[in-house]
Amino acid sequence: MTPMTHVQRAALGTPDLVPPAAGRADGAGQRMWAVVLAACAGQFLVVLDISVVNTALPSIRADLGLSAAGLQWVVNAYSIVLAGFMLLGGRAGDLYGRKRMFLLGLGVFTVASLAGGLAQEGWQLLTARAGQGLGAAVLAPSTLTLLTSAVPEGPARARAIATWTAVGAGGGAAGGLVGGVLTEALSWRWTLLVNVPIGAAAVVLGAWWLVESRAGERRRLDLPGAVLVTAGLATLAYGIVQTERDGWTAPSALLPLSAGLTLLGAFVAVEARSRTPLMPLKLFRTRSVAAANAAMFTCGAAMFCMWYFMTLYAQNVLHYSPMAAGLALMPSSLAVVLGAKFAPRLMRVSGARRVAVLGVLVSAAGFGWQSTMDAHGSYVAGIMLPGIVMMAGAGLAGTPLASLATSGAAPGDAGVVSGLVNTSRVMGGALGLSVLATVAAARTGGSMSPEALTAGYALAFRTGTAILFGCVLLMLLWLPKDRERPS
């Protein structure tokens, strides 16, 4: 998670959201912090479920008989639907009410988690993961808006936002460990079932304490745009996966690749003609917005895949237990948080553009280091140190890229631009995982020996290194220099 800029906070603090008056009785204070608790619980679940299943993947494959290609869809089914519907979820909250959408999204997420935990077939699990992504896309945009509406300006709001940010970062950092502990102590199913009591409690708390609010303007909901971009991404990702088995020229790969590109083209056409587009194309006329989102997409394509391959390497090659694999990745999880916390200080000295470039270069060095992995690697040199370098760079790059994107936008567009940054990162990660998993599978050649698996994972990290160096070149050529950006 990256710290919110003052522009983002201003955009989220809409005038119709009336904060509680200062000096209210203890009951009002308890109500305010109950709202904060509900919002933080929702944010924790959204971020946690991006990574919590990673350490459970080998167990899921053994239990449900998923193929290597099918295994990546346990991650991608959630990510693609989350990315495709996140902007729509934010608009729905403005139109129909933030409390209503918070409770609806949390309810869908909780029910889908229960269905996933009880799944007996691979397709049932993948359908449930897509349902979780839809619920998360509706839920996530409302969490911060509800929080800022409940807590008045000043130190209390600063503490509340800091708590929300820390909970989000903690959800991402704790995902691997929580998944490992639950998988080893109980079952992989509990990586999903654990959401049920938390989600149910948050629904009850939210229904009791949250106050309804909505934006003053009435805007049409761009459902066709959300459906087109989600279907396009999913179809394109499926086509990429098919190339590993059948080759790039086979009809089984060419047809979904062509269909995916056609759907994405239709999405752009719909957005260009819509009066209330899901993704206003005019925003990309601003150089900093377009360049920062392109860089975030490219970074996500490589960095998002780190947890997936590191977890498989630790368990399938080095024979770590799920809990040990989760613990092994904790240093790199903490490195993301520390990199994100250190970035604002460095930005004041060197500027956002230089810090973004530095962060991606550091991450690329870590990816290159990780690509030297072998089947008998040690923990310190084979997992911990390269993981710290990769994720410290990721944390260092994320904050300045988000800042560059929002600083070039008009104040009225800051909320939309902030949503675009998150969407670009998740979309890049979903497509990147499809590409890198296909690269690894092609190198492995169907063998499950430690040496073959290691060679496949290493090639994925080398490909990720190339992607990150391409991102550096993109930023150097396209991102505006700090003195060129509007204040």
Coordinates of C-alpha atoms in Angstrom, one line a residue, residues 94-482:
D94 CA -21.1 7.4 -5.4
L95 CA -24.4 6.6 -7.1
Y96 CA -26.1 4.1 -4.8
G97 CA -24.5 4.9 -1.5
R98 CA -21.1 3.9 0.1
K99 CA -22.6 2.0 3.0
R100 CA -24.9 0.0 0.7
M101 CA -22.0 -0.9 -1.6
F102 CA -19.7 -1.7 1.3
L103 CA -22.2 -4.1 2.8
L104 CA -23.0 -5.6 -0.6
G105 CA -19.4 -6.1 -1.6
L106 CA -18.5 -7.6 1.8
G107 CA -21.5 -9.9 1.6
V108 CA -20.6 -11.2 -1.9
F109 CA -16.9 -11.6 -0.8
T110 CA -17.9 -13.5 2.3
V111 CA -20.3 -15.9 0.5
A112 CA -17.7 -16.5 -2.3
S113 CA -15.1 -17.3 0.4
L114 CA -17.4 -19.9 1.9
A115 CA -18.1 -21.4 -1.5
G116 CA -14.3 -21.5 -2.3
G117 CA -13.5 -23.2 1.0
L118 CA -16.1 -25.9 0.3
A119 CA -15.2 -26.4 -3.4
Q120 CA -14.8 -30.0 -4.5
E121 CA -13.8 -29.4 -8.1
G122 CA -11.3 -27.0 -9.6
W123 CA -13.9 -25.0 -11.6
Q124 CA -15.9 -24.5 -8.4
L125 CA -12.8 -23.0 -6.7
L126 CA -12.0 -20.7 -9.7
T127 CA -15.7 -19.5 -9.9
A128 CA -15.6 -18.7 -6.2
R129 CA -12.3 -16.8 -6.6
A130 CA -13.9 -14.7 -9.3
G131 CA -16.8 -14.1 -7.0
Q132 CA -14.3 -12.9 -4.3
G133 CA -12.8 -10.5 -6.9
L134 CA -16.2 -9.1 -7.7
G135 CA -17.0 -8.6 -4.1
A136 CA -13.6 -7.0 -3.4
A137 CA -14.0 -4.6 -6.4
V138 CA -17.3 -3.3 -4.9
L139 CA -16.0 -3.3 -1.4
A140 CA -12.5 -1.7 -1.8
P141 CA -13.4 1.8 -3.1
S142 CA -15.8 2.3 -0.2
T143 CA -13.4 1.6 2.7
L144 CA -11.4 4.8 2.7
T145 CA -14.4 7.0 1.8
L146 CA -16.4 5.7 4.7
L147 CA -13.5 6.2 7.0
T148 CA -12.9 9.8 6.0
S149 CA -16.6 10.6 6.3
A150 CA -16.7 9.3 9.9
V151 CA -13.6 10.9 11.3
P152 CA -13.3 14.7 11.5
E153 CA -10.4 16.6 10.0
G154 CA -7.3 16.8 12.2
P155 CA -5.1 14.4 14.2
A156 CA -7.9 11.9 14.6
R157 CA -8.4 11.5 10.9
A158 CA -4.6 11.3 10.4
R159 CA -4.4 8.4 12.9
A160 CA -7.4 6.7 11.2
I161 CA -5.8 7.0 7.7
A162 CA -2.5 5.7 9.1
T163 CA -4.3 2.8 10.7
W164 CA -6.1 2.0 7.4
T165 CA -2.8 2.2 5.4
A166 CA -1.0 0.0 8.0
V167 CA -3.8 -2.6 7.9
G168 CA -3.6 -2.7 4.1
A169 CA 0.2 -3.1 4.1
G170 CA -0.1 -5.7 6.9
G171 CA -2.6 -7.7 4.9
G172 CA -0.3 -7.9 2.0
A173 CA 2.7 -8.7 4.2
A174 CA 0.9 -11.3 6.3
G175 CA -0.8 -13.1 3.4
G176 CA 2.0 -15.6 2.9
L177 CA 2.4 -16.4 6.6
V178 CA -1.3 -16.6 7.3
G179 CA -1.8 -18.9 4.4
G180 CA 1.1 -21.1 5.4
V181 CA -0.1 -21.4 9.0
L182 CA -3.7 -22.2 8.1
T183 CA -2.7 -24.7 5.4
E184 CA -0.3 -26.6 7.7
A185 CA -2.4 -26.4 10.9
L186 CA -5.8 -27.0 9.3
S187 CA -6.2 -27.2 5.5
W188 CA -5.8 -25.0 2.4
R189 CA -9.6 -24.5 2.6
W190 CA -9.1 -22.3 5.7
T191 CA -7.2 -19.7 3.6
L192 CA -10.7 -18.9 2.3
L193 CA -12.9 -20.0 5.2
V194 CA -11.0 -17.6 7.5
N195 CA -12.7 -14.7 5.7
V196 CA -16.2 -15.9 6.7
P197 CA -16.3 -15.0 10.4
I198 CA -14.3 -11.8 9.8
G199 CA -16.6 -10.8 7.0
A200 CA -19.7 -11.7 8.9
A201 CA -18.6 -9.7 11.9
A202 CA -17.7 -6.7 9.7
V203 CA -21.2 -6.9 8.0
V204 CA -23.0 -6.8 11.3
L205 CA -20.7 -4.0 12.6
G206 CA -21.1 -2.0 9.4
A207 CA -24.9 -2.4 9.2
W208 CA -25.2 -1.1 12.8
W209 CA -22.7 1.7 12.8
L210 CA -22.2 3.0 9.3
V211 CA -24.1 6.1 8.0
E212 CA -25.2 6.2 4.4
S213 CA -23.6 8.8 2.1
R214 CA -23.4 9.3 -1.7
A215 CA -22.0 11.9 -4.1
G216 CA -24.3 14.7 -5.1
E217 CA -24.0 14.1 -8.8
R218 CA -26.2 11.5 -10.6
R219 CA -24.1 9.5 -13.2
R220 CA -24.9 6.5 -15.3
L221 CA -23.1 3.3 -14.3
D222 CA -20.8 2.1 -17.1
L223 CA -21.5 -1.6 -16.8
P224 CA -20.6 -2.4 -20.4
G225 CA -17.1 -1.0 -20.0
A226 CA -16.5 -3.1 -16.9
V227 CA -17.7 -6.3 -18.5
L228 CA -15.7 -5.6 -21.7
V229 CA -12.4 -4.9 -20.0
T230 CA -12.7 -7.9 -17.6
A231 CA -13.7 -10.3 -20.4
G232 CA -10.9 -9.0 -22.6
L233 CA -8.3 -9.4 -19.9
A234 CA -9.5 -12.9 -19.0
T235 CA -9.6 -14.0 -22.7
L236 CA -6.2 -12.6 -23.4
A237 CA -4.7 -14.3 -20.4
Y238 CA -6.3 -17.6 -21.4
G239 CA -4.8 -17.3 -24.9
I240 CA -1.3 -16.6 -23.5
V241 CA -1.6 -19.8 -21.3
Q242 CA -2.7 -21.8 -24.4
T243 CA 0.5 -20.9 -26.3
E244 CA 2.6 -23.0 -23.9
R245 CA 0.8 -26.2 -24.8
D246 CA -0.1 -25.6 -28.5
G247 CA 2.2 -22.8 -29.7
W248 CA 1.5 -19.3 -30.9
T249 CA 0.2 -20.3 -34.3
A250 CA -2.3 -22.9 -33.1
P251 CA -6.0 -21.9 -33.4
S252 CA -6.6 -22.7 -29.7
A253 CA -4.2 -19.9 -28.9
L254 CA -4.8 -17.5 -31.8
L255 CA -8.6 -17.4 -31.3
P256 CA -8.6 -16.3 -27.6
L257 CA -5.7 -13.9 -28.2
S258 CA -7.6 -12.3 -31.1
A259 CA -10.9 -12.3 -29.1
G260 CA -9.2 -10.7 -26.1
L261 CA -7.6 -7.9 -28.1
T262 CA -10.9 -7.3 -29.9
L263 CA -12.8 -7.1 -26.6
L264 CA -10.2 -4.6 -25.2
G265 CA -10.5 -2.6 -28.4
A266 CA -14.3 -2.5 -28.0
F267 CA -13.7 -1.3 -24.4
V268 CA -11.7 1.6 -25.7
A269 CA -14.4 2.4 -28.3
V270 CA -17.1 2.3 -25.6
E271 CA -15.2 4.5 -23.3
A272 CA -14.5 7.1 -26.1
R273 CA -18.2 7.4 -26.8
S274 CA -19.6 7.2 -23.2
R275 CA -20.8 10.3 -21.5
T276 CA -19.8 8.8 -18.1
P277 CA -16.9 6.5 -19.0
L278 CA -15.5 4.0 -16.5
M279 CA -12.0 5.1 -17.6
P280 CA -12.0 8.7 -19.0
L281 CA -9.6 8.5 -22.0
K282 CA -9.0 12.3 -21.7
L283 CA -6.9 11.6 -18.6
F284 CA -4.3 9.9 -20.7
R285 CA -3.7 13.2 -22.6
T286 CA -1.8 14.3 -19.5
R287 CA 1.7 13.0 -19.9
S288 CA 2.4 12.2 -16.2
V289 CA -0.9 10.2 -15.9
A290 CA -0.3 8.2 -19.0
A291 CA 3.4 7.5 -18.3
A292 CA 2.9 6.7 -14.6
N293 CA 0.1 4.2 -15.4
A294 CA 2.1 2.6 -18.1
A295 CA 5.0 2.2 -15.7
M296 CA 2.7 0.9 -13.0
F297 CA 1.3 -1.7 -15.4
T298 CA 4.8 -2.8 -16.5
C299 CA 6.1 -3.0 -12.9
G300 CA 3.1 -5.0 -11.9
A301 CA 3.6 -7.5 -14.7
A302 CA 6.9 -8.5 -13.1
M303 CA 6.7 -7.7 -9.4
F304 CA 3.3 -9.3 -8.8
C305 CA 4.6 -12.7 -9.8
M306 CA 7.4 -12.8 -7.3
W307 CA 5.2 -14.3 -4.5
Y308 CA 3.8 -16.9 -6.8
F309 CA 7.1 -18.3 -8.0
M310 CA 9.0 -17.9 -4.7
T311 CA 6.3 -19.9 -2.9
L312 CA 6.4 -22.7 -5.5
Y313 CA 10.2 -22.7 -5.4
A314 CA 10.3 -23.0 -1.6
Q315 CA 7.7 -25.8 -1.5
N316 CA 8.2 -27.8 -4.7
V317 CA 12.0 -27.5 -4.9
L318 CA 13.4 -26.9 -1.4
H319 CA 10.6 -28.9 0.2
Y320 CA 9.5 -26.3 2.7
S321 CA 6.3 -26.8 4.6
P322 CA 3.5 -24.3 3.9
M323 CA 4.2 -22.6 7.2
A324 CA 8.0 -22.5 6.6
A325 CA 7.4 -21.0 3.2
G326 CA 5.3 -18.3 4.7
L327 CA 7.9 -17.5 7.3
A328 CA 10.6 -17.6 4.6
L329 CA 8.9 -14.7 2.7
M330 CA 8.3 -12.5 5.7
P331 CA 11.5 -10.5 5.3
S332 CA 10.7 -9.6 1.7
S333 CA 7.1 -8.7 2.8
L334 CA 8.5 -6.3 5.4
A335 CA 10.9 -4.9 2.8
V336 CA 7.9 -3.7 0.8
V337 CA 6.6 -1.8 3.7
L338 CA 9.9 -0.3 4.6
G339 CA 10.6 0.7 1.0
A340 CA 7.2 2.4 0.8
K341 CA 7.8 4.3 4.1
F342 CA 11.3 5.4 3.0
A343 CA 10.3 6.6 -0.5
P344 CA 8.6 9.9 0.6
R345 CA 11.8 11.0 2.4
L346 CA 13.9 10.2 -0.6
M347 CA 11.4 12.0 -2.9
R348 CA 11.9 15.2 -1.1
V349 CA 15.6 15.1 -1.8
S350 CA 15.8 13.6 -5.3
G351 CA 12.3 14.0 -6.8
A352 CA 9.7 11.4 -7.7
R353 CA 11.0 10.5 -11.1
R354 CA 14.5 9.6 -9.9
V355 CA 13.1 7.6 -7.0
A356 CA 10.8 5.7 -9.2
V357 CA 13.6 4.8 -11.6
L358 CA 15.9 3.9 -8.7
G359 CA 13.2 1.6 -7.2
V360 CA 12.7 -0.3 -10.4
L361 CA 16.4 -0.7 -10.9
V362 CA 16.8 -2.1 -7.4
S363 CA 13.9 -4.5 -8.0
A364 CA 15.5 -5.6 -11.3
A365 CA 18.8 -6.3 -9.5
G366 CA 16.9 -8.5 -7.1
F367 CA 15.1 -10.3 -10.0
G368 CA 18.4 -10.9 -11.7
W369 CA 19.9 -12.3 -8.5
Q370 CA 16.9 -14.6 -8.0
S371 CA 17.3 -15.9 -11.5
T372 CA 20.6 -17.6 -10.4
M373 CA 18.6 -19.9 -8.1
D374 CA 19.5 -23.6 -8.1
A375 CA 17.8 -26.8 -6.9
H376 CA 19.9 -27.0 -3.8
G377 CA 20.0 -23.3 -2.8
S378 CA 20.3 -22.0 0.8
Y379 CA 17.7 -19.9 2.4
V380 CA 19.8 -16.8 2.9
A381 CA 21.3 -16.5 -0.6
G382 CA 18.5 -18.3 -2.4
I383 CA 15.3 -16.7 -0.9
M384 CA 15.8 -14.1 1.8
L385 CA 18.4 -11.7 0.4
P386 CA 17.2 -11.5 -3.3
G387 CA 13.6 -11.4 -2.0
I388 CA 14.4 -8.3 0.2
V389 CA 16.1 -6.6 -2.8
M390 CA 13.2 -7.3 -5.1
M391 CA 10.5 -6.1 -2.7
A392 CA 12.4 -3.1 -1.3
G393 CA 12.6 -1.8 -4.8
A394 CA 8.9 -2.5 -5.4
G395 CA 8.0 -0.5 -2.3
L396 CA 10.4 2.3 -3.3
A397 CA 8.9 2.6 -6.8
G398 CA 5.2 2.4 -6.0
T399 CA 4.9 5.7 -4.0
P400 CA 6.5 8.0 -6.5
L401 CA 4.6 6.5 -9.4
A402 CA 1.3 7.0 -7.6
S403 CA 2.4 10.6 -6.8
L404 CA 3.4 11.3 -10.4
A405 CA 0.0 10.0 -11.7
T406 CA -2.1 12.1 -9.3
S407 CA 0.0 15.3 -9.5
G408 CA -0.7 15.7 -13.2
A409 CA -4.4 15.4 -12.9
A410 CA -7.0 18.1 -12.1
P411 CA -8.2 18.1 -8.5
G412 CA -11.6 16.8 -9.6
D413 CA -10.1 13.8 -11.3
A414 CA -7.8 12.8 -8.5
G415 CA -10.0 10.0 -7.2
V416 CA -10.4 8.5 -10.7
V417 CA -6.7 8.7 -11.3
S418 CA -6.0 7.0 -8.0
G419 CA -8.3 4.2 -9.0
L420 CA -6.5 3.9 -12.3
V421 CA -3.2 3.5 -10.6
N422 CA -4.4 0.6 -8.6
T423 CA -6.2 -0.9 -11.6
S424 CA -3.1 -0.6 -13.8
R425 CA -1.0 -2.4 -11.2
V426 CA -3.4 -5.3 -10.8
M427 CA -4.1 -5.7 -14.5
G428 CA -0.4 -5.7 -15.2
G429 CA 0.1 -8.4 -12.6
A430 CA -2.6 -10.6 -13.9
L431 CA -1.3 -10.5 -17.5
G432 CA 2.3 -10.8 -16.3
L433 CA 1.5 -13.9 -14.3
S434 CA 0.0 -15.5 -17.4
V435 CA 3.1 -14.7 -19.5
L436 CA 5.7 -15.7 -16.9
A437 CA 3.9 -18.8 -15.8
T438 CA 3.7 -19.8 -19.5
V439 CA 7.4 -19.1 -19.9
A440 CA 8.3 -21.2 -16.9
A441 CA 6.0 -24.1 -18.0
A442 CA 7.6 -24.1 -21.4
R443 CA 11.1 -24.4 -19.9
T444 CA 10.1 -27.1 -17.5
G445 CA 8.6 -29.2 -20.3
G446 CA 6.2 -31.1 -18.1
S447 CA 8.9 -32.4 -15.8
M448 CA 8.4 -32.2 -12.0
S449 CA 12.0 -32.8 -11.0
P450 CA 13.6 -30.1 -8.8
E451 CA 16.1 -29.3 -11.5
A452 CA 13.5 -28.8 -14.2
L453 CA 11.2 -26.8 -12.0
T454 CA 14.1 -24.6 -10.9
A455 CA 15.1 -23.9 -14.5
G456 CA 11.6 -22.8 -15.3
Y457 CA 11.3 -20.5 -12.3
A458 CA 14.8 -19.1 -13.0
L459 CA 13.7 -18.3 -16.6
A460 CA 10.6 -16.5 -15.3
F461 CA 12.8 -14.3 -13.1
R462 CA 15.1 -13.6 -16.0
T463 CA 12.1 -12.6 -18.1
G464 CA 10.9 -10.4 -15.2
T465 CA 14.3 -8.7 -15.1
A466 CA 14.0 -7.8 -18.8
I467 CA 10.5 -6.5 -18.2
L468 CA 11.8 -4.2 -15.4
F469 CA 14.7 -2.9 -17.5
G470 CA 12.1 -2.1 -20.2
C471 CA 10.1 -0.2 -17.6
V472 CA 13.2 1.8 -16.6
L473 CA 13.6 2.8 -20.3
L474 CA 10.0 3.7 -20.5
M475 CA 10.2 5.9 -17.5
L476 CA 13.4 7.7 -18.6
L477 CA 11.8 8.5 -22.0
W478 CA 8.3 9.2 -21.0
L479 CA 7.9 10.4 -17.4
P480 CA 8.2 14.2 -17.1
K481 CA 11.1 15.5 -15.2
D482 CA 10.2 17.0 -11.8

